[in-house]
XYZ file of C-alpha atoms in Angstrom:
303
model
C 0.000 0.000 0.000
C 1.379 3.399 -0.925
C 1.764 5.914 1.879
C 2.132 8.938 -0.378
C -0.302 11.807 0.005
C -0.821 13.837 -3.162
C -1.181 17.604 -2.792
C -0.477 20.640 -4.939
C 3.101 21.090 -6.160
C 4.706 19.311 -9.111
C 7.811 17.365 -8.158
C 11.195 17.297 -9.865
C 14.036 15.071 -8.693
C 17.609 14.156 -9.524
C 20.112 11.741 -8.012
C 23.782 10.845 -8.329
C 26.520 8.863 -6.619
C 30.248 9.574 -6.505
C 33.111 7.383 -5.293
C 34.596 8.641 -1.989
C 36.921 5.685 -1.320
C 39.948 6.889 0.673
C 43.525 6.312 -0.449
C 45.324 3.389 1.162
C 46.959 4.449 4.395
C 43.975 6.543 5.504
C 42.973 6.007 9.133
C 39.813 3.878 9.410
C 37.424 5.079 12.119
C 34.881 3.237 14.252
C 37.384 2.130 16.861
C 39.022 3.612 19.959
C 42.739 3.972 20.523
C 43.943 1.763 17.704
C 45.859 2.705 14.534
C 43.996 1.389 11.495
C 45.617 2.525 8.247
C 43.615 1.173 5.306
C 45.525 -1.654 3.645
C 42.842 -3.166 1.381
C 39.665 -1.885 -0.280
C 37.051 -4.648 -0.355
C 34.332 -2.417 -1.855
C 34.363 1.258 -2.827
C 32.632 3.823 -0.651
C 30.105 6.260 -2.109
C 28.366 9.530 -1.440
C 24.817 9.329 -2.801
C 22.761 12.474 -3.254
C 19.063 13.026 -3.900
C 17.688 16.468 -4.763
C 13.941 17.118 -4.872
C 12.183 20.315 -5.846
C 8.540 21.345 -5.620
C 6.788 24.687 -5.341
C 10.011 26.605 -5.885
C 11.824 24.986 -2.950
C 14.567 22.362 -2.991
C 15.706 19.764 -0.494
C 18.886 17.671 -0.638
C 19.594 14.394 1.139
C 23.110 12.933 1.088
C 23.928 9.461 2.366
C 27.588 8.497 2.777
C 29.232 5.124 3.456
C 31.253 6.756 6.250
C 31.489 6.329 10.008
C 30.879 9.943 11.014
C 31.102 13.573 9.961
C 31.893 16.158 12.616
C 29.721 19.239 13.088
C 32.439 21.471 11.651
C 32.669 19.557 8.388
C 28.942 18.925 8.185
C 28.438 22.672 8.366
C 31.095 23.253 5.704
C 29.371 20.842 3.315
C 25.938 22.376 3.869
C 27.240 25.920 3.510
C 29.074 25.133 0.278
C 26.117 23.252 -1.187
C 23.774 26.120 -0.344
C 26.072 28.659 -1.978
C 26.863 26.645 -5.095
C 23.490 25.096 -5.870
C 20.867 27.425 -4.429
C 19.589 25.448 -1.442
C 18.340 26.832 1.820
C 20.968 25.928 4.385
C 18.456 23.988 6.497
C 17.221 22.021 3.481
C 20.451 20.014 3.215
C 20.708 16.795 5.233
C 24.011 14.875 5.446
C 23.905 11.297 6.728
C 26.877 9.018 7.492
C 25.619 5.451 8.015
C 28.000 4.867 10.981
C 30.063 2.337 9.068
C 32.854 1.109 11.360
C 35.065 0.074 8.432
C 35.339 3.524 6.845
C 36.913 6.883 7.695
C 35.314 9.909 9.280
C 35.373 13.436 7.959
C 36.951 15.369 10.814
C 38.235 14.176 14.158
C 35.387 12.638 16.129
C 37.505 11.473 19.099
C 39.917 14.312 19.994
C 39.402 17.770 18.513
C 41.630 20.806 18.751
C 45.123 20.965 20.206
C 46.295 18.452 22.796
C 49.705 18.159 24.403
C 49.235 14.403 24.495
C 48.676 13.923 20.772
C 52.008 14.237 18.995
C 52.143 14.039 15.170
C 52.966 10.337 15.267
C 49.800 9.735 17.318
C 47.394 11.708 15.136
C 45.307 8.567 14.619
C 44.132 8.934 18.235
C 41.950 11.821 17.055
C 39.809 9.364 15.109
C 40.002 11.025 11.724
C 42.591 11.654 9.046
C 43.126 15.242 7.893
C 44.444 14.011 4.553
C 40.977 12.684 3.690
C 38.716 15.587 4.644
C 38.977 17.884 1.630
C 38.938 14.973 -0.828
C 35.726 13.596 0.681
C 34.010 16.993 0.862
C 34.893 17.788 -2.742
C 33.377 14.526 -3.938
C 30.265 14.870 -1.789
C 29.668 18.292 -3.350
C 30.261 16.731 -6.760
C 27.461 14.239 -6.051
C 25.134 17.049 -4.952
C 25.958 19.038 -8.066
C 25.308 16.114 -10.385
C 21.998 15.370 -8.676
C 20.989 19.022 -8.874
C 21.896 19.220 -12.563
C 19.780 16.166 -13.373
C 16.462 17.464 -11.992
C 13.521 16.197 -14.028
C 9.783 15.602 -13.534
C 9.265 12.843 -10.993
C 6.780 10.863 -8.962
C 7.194 9.625 -5.377
C 5.705 6.921 -3.190
C 6.648 4.934 -0.107
C 5.993 1.661 1.660
C 7.294 -0.245 4.673
C 7.458 -3.760 6.017
C 9.006 -5.879 8.766
C 12.315 -7.770 8.623
C 13.382 -9.788 11.688
C 16.233 -11.860 10.204
C 19.122 -9.408 10.060
C 19.230 -7.279 13.231
C 19.356 -8.318 16.875
C 19.948 -6.744 20.272
C 23.525 -7.361 21.399
C 22.910 -6.856 25.122
C 21.817 -9.866 27.173
C 20.879 -10.547 30.781
C 22.810 -13.538 32.070
C 21.624 -16.186 34.484
C 23.863 -14.786 37.221
C 22.014 -11.459 37.040
C 24.693 -9.536 35.152
C 24.217 -7.905 31.767
C 26.702 -8.445 28.950
C 27.142 -6.937 25.536
C 28.248 -9.534 22.971
C 28.210 -12.617 25.216
C 29.403 -15.853 23.562
C 26.855 -16.704 20.861
C 24.454 -19.402 21.967
C 25.817 -19.445 25.517
C 23.595 -21.407 27.936
C 24.323 -18.651 30.453
C 22.135 -16.203 28.495
C 18.800 -15.802 30.251
C 17.222 -13.416 27.754
C 18.023 -10.626 25.304
C 17.567 -7.381 27.180
C 16.407 -4.836 24.652
C 14.413 -4.213 21.492
C 15.274 -3.848 17.834
C 13.655 -1.784 15.114
C 12.571 -4.321 12.465
C 10.920 -1.854 10.069
C 12.195 -1.621 6.508
C 11.223 1.596 4.781
C 11.401 2.247 1.047
C 10.665 5.483 -0.782
C 10.673 5.245 -4.562
C 11.287 8.208 -6.874
C 10.316 7.597 -10.502
C 9.934 9.512 -13.747
C 6.370 10.052 -15.028
C 7.000 7.058 -17.323
C 7.729 5.003 -14.130
C 11.467 4.662 -14.714
C 13.173 4.441 -11.319
C 15.424 7.412 -10.516
C 16.247 6.826 -6.857
C 15.337 5.003 -3.686
C 15.488 6.054 -0.051
C 16.076 2.906 2.009
C 15.743 2.759 5.793
C 16.641 0.086 8.312
C 18.316 0.046 11.727
C 21.468 -1.940 12.505
C 25.077 -1.187 13.449
C 27.362 -1.659 10.394
C 30.356 -3.108 12.258
C 31.560 -5.844 9.927
C 35.271 -5.233 9.659
C 35.471 -3.632 13.107
C 39.078 -3.294 14.182
C 40.416 -4.544 10.852
C 42.485 -2.685 8.284
C 40.244 -3.045 5.258
C 37.635 -0.725 3.759
C 34.156 -2.144 3.272
C 30.776 -0.509 2.749
C 29.130 -3.114 5.000
C 25.479 -4.020 4.841
C 24.367 -0.463 3.873
C 26.595 -0.579 0.798
C 25.550 -4.132 -0.042
C 21.895 -3.071 0.202
C 22.344 0.091 -1.850
C 24.180 -1.692 -4.637
C 21.825 -4.682 -4.446
C 18.778 -2.468 -5.009
C 20.568 -0.574 -7.768
C 21.334 -3.851 -9.559
C 17.839 -5.254 -8.962
C 16.297 -2.292 -10.777
C 18.525 -2.211 -13.829
C 21.740 -0.674 -12.489
C 20.609 2.924 -13.020
C 18.772 4.266 -9.930
C 20.691 5.673 -6.977
C 19.834 3.996 -3.657
C 20.448 6.022 -0.504
C 20.541 4.093 2.784
C 19.460 5.925 5.940
C 20.443 3.998 9.058
C 18.209 4.277 12.108
C 19.127 4.848 15.780
C 21.282 1.772 16.317
C 21.779 1.711 20.096
C 22.466 -1.951 20.852
C 21.025 -3.155 17.544
C 23.622 -5.395 15.920
C 23.853 -7.936 13.099
C 25.081 -10.885 15.225
C 22.337 -12.972 16.845
C 23.510 -13.786 20.399
C 21.065 -16.706 20.616
C 22.141 -18.498 17.431
C 25.659 -19.990 17.361
C 25.032 -21.294 13.823
C 24.171 -17.924 12.330
C 26.181 -16.984 9.247
C 26.919 -13.322 10.003
C 27.667 -11.939 6.546
C 26.986 -8.349 5.512
C 26.480 -9.427 1.900
C 23.716 -11.780 3.015
C 22.099 -8.922 4.953
C 22.227 -6.855 1.776
C 20.596 -9.653 -0.223
C 17.779 -10.104 2.297
C 17.049 -6.381 2.496
C 17.163 -6.129 -1.293
C 14.501 -8.839 -1.535
C 12.401 -6.901 0.973
C 12.820 -3.676 -0.989
C 11.866 -5.348 -4.260
C 8.659 -6.715 -2.685
C 7.781 -3.353 -1.145
C 8.382 -1.428 -4.359
C 6.018 -3.757 -6.229
C 3.057 -2.368 -4.270
C 4.018 1.320 -4.230
C 1.766 3.724 -6.083
C 3.723 6.884 -6.919
C 2.272 10.392 -7.132
C 3.566 13.385 -9.057
C 2.424 16.046 -6.606
C 3.986 16.477 -3.157
C 3.890 18.843 -0.201
């Protein structure tokens, strides 16, 4: 069932994705107090941008395969995009998916000067200054390409439930303690303590002839495959984005928006036989998205 409400205001939309893979040697974030220079790129990382315009106003959503973007750099991206492409500053939303096998833009651990962080210990800050300008330039490139490709569009949305890929990582043990990441399948686990968010959301943006331009994809789970390792991977968000892109002909841009992860994790603490593979998560979520899209009715007019 479509959840789109049609009101006055013809919609135009454009989307683009640009490679933001860091050079080898870049510090990988998503860890604390450990040097992690990138040694291998398993999959490229992307910035994916969606621009929508209706009634003379534009909005831009950018999803990145990164761990984090500090307030300083987030503001720099929004300010530059507003100046270059005519957006209201507050109409630009930048979203890193919290991928723990990718860099940050900016230093999310230690900011400013510190007598304890000598040049050889810069990795303690969490970021890598050599990456910042490169990433920002390419994010703005994605926004510019999306903005330049605006065309008449239709939009619709749908959602469903998926309980096979995300689990709460915090468990109450039989001795009364609580543990995060106890041994999988341990008989000492009494119960899983907290909730998950099993909703899968899909928004589809199409041309009037129903050719798919872009998708907004939403699910909630920590992307921590590759945690602590020295390889770059886009994790389950990247596998999902590229899976949906391939499933619909290889042309549409699929932006993943991760939810509030908390203790939501991809490893099932109650199942020692679980195959915990981010590519499998991507395949399952792609199947869900394909089913949800099949029942979406898009509308050309939006708020």
